[in-house]
Short mmCIF file of C-alpha atoms in Angstrom, two decimals:
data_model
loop_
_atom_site.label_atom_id
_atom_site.label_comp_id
_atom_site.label_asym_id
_atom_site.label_seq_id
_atom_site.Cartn_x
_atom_site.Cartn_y
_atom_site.Cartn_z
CA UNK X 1 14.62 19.79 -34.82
CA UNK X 2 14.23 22.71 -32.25
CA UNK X 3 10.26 22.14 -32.72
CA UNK X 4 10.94 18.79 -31.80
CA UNK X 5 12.98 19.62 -28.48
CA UNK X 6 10.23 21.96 -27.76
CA UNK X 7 7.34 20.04 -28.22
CA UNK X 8 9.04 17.11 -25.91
CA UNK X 9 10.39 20.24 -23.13
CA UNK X 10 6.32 20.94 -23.05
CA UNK X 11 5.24 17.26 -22.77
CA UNK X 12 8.10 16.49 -20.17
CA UNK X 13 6.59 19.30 -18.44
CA UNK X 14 2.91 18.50 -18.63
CA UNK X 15 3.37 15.27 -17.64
CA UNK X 16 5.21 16.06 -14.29
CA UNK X 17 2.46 18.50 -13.82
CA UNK X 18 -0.17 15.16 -14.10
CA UNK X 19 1.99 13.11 -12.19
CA UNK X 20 2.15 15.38 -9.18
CA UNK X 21 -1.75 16.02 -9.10
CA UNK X 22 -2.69 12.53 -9.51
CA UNK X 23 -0.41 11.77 -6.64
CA UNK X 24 -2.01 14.55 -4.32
CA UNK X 25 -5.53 13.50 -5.41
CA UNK X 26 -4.71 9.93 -4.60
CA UNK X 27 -3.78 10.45 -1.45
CA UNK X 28 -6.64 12.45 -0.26
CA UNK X 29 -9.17 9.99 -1.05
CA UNK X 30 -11.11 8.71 1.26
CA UNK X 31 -10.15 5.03 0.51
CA UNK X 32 -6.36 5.67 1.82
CA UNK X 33 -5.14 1.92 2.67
CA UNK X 34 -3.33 2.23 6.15
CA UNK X 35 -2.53 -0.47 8.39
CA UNK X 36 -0.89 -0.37 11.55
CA UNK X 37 3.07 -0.71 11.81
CA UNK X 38 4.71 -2.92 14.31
CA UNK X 39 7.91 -0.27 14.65
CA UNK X 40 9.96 0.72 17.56
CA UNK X 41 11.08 3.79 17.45
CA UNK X 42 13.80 4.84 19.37
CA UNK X 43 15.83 8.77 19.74
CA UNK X 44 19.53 8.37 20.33
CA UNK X 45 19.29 4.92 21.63
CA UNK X 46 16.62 6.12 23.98
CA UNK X 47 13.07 4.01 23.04
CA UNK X 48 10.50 6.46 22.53
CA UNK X 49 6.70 6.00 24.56
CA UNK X 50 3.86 6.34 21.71
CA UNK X 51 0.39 6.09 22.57
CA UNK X 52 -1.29 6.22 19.33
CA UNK X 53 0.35 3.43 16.53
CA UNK X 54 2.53 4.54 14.38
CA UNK X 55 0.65 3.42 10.34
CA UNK X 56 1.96 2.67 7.03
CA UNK X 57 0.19 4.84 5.02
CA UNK X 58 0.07 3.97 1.10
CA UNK X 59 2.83 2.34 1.95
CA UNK X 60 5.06 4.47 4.14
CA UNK X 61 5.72 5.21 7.69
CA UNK X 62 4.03 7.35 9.43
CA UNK X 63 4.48 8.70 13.08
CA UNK X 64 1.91 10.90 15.19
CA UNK X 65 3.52 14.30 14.89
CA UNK X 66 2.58 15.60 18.37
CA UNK X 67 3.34 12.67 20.60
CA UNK X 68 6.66 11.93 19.05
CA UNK X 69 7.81 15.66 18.61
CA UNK X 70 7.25 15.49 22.26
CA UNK X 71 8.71 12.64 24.07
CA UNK X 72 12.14 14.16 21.62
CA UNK X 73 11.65 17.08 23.57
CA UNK X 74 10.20 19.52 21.44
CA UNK X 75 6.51 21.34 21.03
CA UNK X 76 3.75 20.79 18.26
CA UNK X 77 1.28 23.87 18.76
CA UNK X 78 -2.02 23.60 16.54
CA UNK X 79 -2.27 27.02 14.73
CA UNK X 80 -5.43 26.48 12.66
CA UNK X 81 -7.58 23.22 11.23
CA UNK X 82 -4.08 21.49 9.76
CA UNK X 83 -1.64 24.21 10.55
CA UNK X 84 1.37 23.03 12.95
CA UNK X 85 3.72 25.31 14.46
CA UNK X 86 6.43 22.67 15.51
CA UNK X 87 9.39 23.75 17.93
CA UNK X 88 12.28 21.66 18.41
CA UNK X 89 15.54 22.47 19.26
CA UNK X 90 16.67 26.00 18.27
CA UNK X 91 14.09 25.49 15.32
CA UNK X 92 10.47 26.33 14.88
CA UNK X 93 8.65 25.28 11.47
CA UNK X 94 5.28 25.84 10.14
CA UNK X 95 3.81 23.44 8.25
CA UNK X 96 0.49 23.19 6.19
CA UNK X 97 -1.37 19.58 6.63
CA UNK X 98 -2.94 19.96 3.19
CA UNK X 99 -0.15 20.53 1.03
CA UNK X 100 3.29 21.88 2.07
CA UNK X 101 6.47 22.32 -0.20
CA UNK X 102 8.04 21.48 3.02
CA UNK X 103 6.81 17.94 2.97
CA UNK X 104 6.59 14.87 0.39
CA UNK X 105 3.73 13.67 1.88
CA UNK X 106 0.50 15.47 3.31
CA UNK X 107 -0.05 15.10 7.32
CA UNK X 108 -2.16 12.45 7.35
CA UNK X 109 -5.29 12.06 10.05
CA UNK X 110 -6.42 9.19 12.05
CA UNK X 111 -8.94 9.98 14.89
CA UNK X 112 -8.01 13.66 14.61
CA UNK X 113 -4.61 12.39 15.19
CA UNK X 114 -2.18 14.15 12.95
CA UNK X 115 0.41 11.54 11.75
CA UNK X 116 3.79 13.06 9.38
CA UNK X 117 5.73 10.62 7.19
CA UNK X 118 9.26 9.63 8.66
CA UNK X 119 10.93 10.64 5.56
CA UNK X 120 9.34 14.51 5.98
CA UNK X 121 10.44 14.60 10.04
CA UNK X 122 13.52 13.24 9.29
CA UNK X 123 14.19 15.81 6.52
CA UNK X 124 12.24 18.82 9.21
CA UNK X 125 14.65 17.75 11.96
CA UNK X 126 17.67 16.81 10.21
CA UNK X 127 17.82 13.04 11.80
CA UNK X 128 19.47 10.35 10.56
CA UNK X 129 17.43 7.34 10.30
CA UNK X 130 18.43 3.99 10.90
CA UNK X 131 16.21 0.65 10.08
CA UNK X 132 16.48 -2.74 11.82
CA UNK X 133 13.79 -4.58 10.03
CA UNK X 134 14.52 -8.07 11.48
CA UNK X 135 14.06 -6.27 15.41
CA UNK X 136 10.90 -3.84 14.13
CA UNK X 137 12.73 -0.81 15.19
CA UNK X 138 13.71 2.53 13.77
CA UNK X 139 16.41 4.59 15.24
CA UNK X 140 16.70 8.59 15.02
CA UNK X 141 20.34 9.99 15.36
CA UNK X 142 20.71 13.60 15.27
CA UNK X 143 22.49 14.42 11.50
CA UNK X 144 26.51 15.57 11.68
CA UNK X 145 27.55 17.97 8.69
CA UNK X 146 31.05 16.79 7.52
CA UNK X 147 33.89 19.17 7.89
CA UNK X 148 34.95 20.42 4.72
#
């Protein structure tokens, strides 16, 4: 029995170890399926002025990381060949476009445009995200911690 629990604890293991690497892997090939995404986005109400298109990128949304760092008032600094140094708020973050632990999803490129999921800027900057699928538009709220 405790062979048995064993052996499965390794193969749990060893499979979330394949899982994760075939997930990196597919992303960074070179046959990526992105299409554009017909989103709004708007900060606190406010709608938000991107040049560049925000993409759906296997699937999810992506934003371009300087422009709409930016236009929320914040900075996006590039450090090295995919190193950010992003400064919003009283917050500054570095993050890796390879591979962070910071993010679910590697920055993605476009036109040496970097582009960061929603999901990882919402989770950087603490924002609440709202979707209004019918209208094409995605709202940011700034997050409020409950009292306890």
């Amino acid at each position: 029995m405790r062979k048995r629990k064993q052996f499965l604890t390794i193969l749990a293991i060893l499979l979330s170890i394949f899982a994760l690497c075939t997930a990196v892997i597919a992303f960074n090939e070179e046959d990526v399926v992105t299409q554009p995404a017909k989103a709004s986005i708007l900060y606190l109400d406010q709608p938000i002025s991107l040049s560049k298109t925000p993409l759906y990128v296997t699937g999810r949304l992506f934003l371009p990381l300087e422009e709409l760092i930016t236009e929320m008032g914040g900075t996006v600094t590039q450090q090295e060949d995919q190193i950010f140094q992003i400064t919003w708020q009283d917050a500054t973050f570095i993050i890796d476009g390879k591979y962070d632990k910071q993010l679910s999803q590697p920055i993605y490129f476009e036109d040496e445009t970097a582009y960061l999921s929603l999901f990882d800027i919402s989770e950087l900057l603490h924002l609440h995200v709202l979707f209004d699928a019918p209208a094409e538009k995605v709202y940011l709220y700034h997050s409020t911690e409950e009292e306890p």
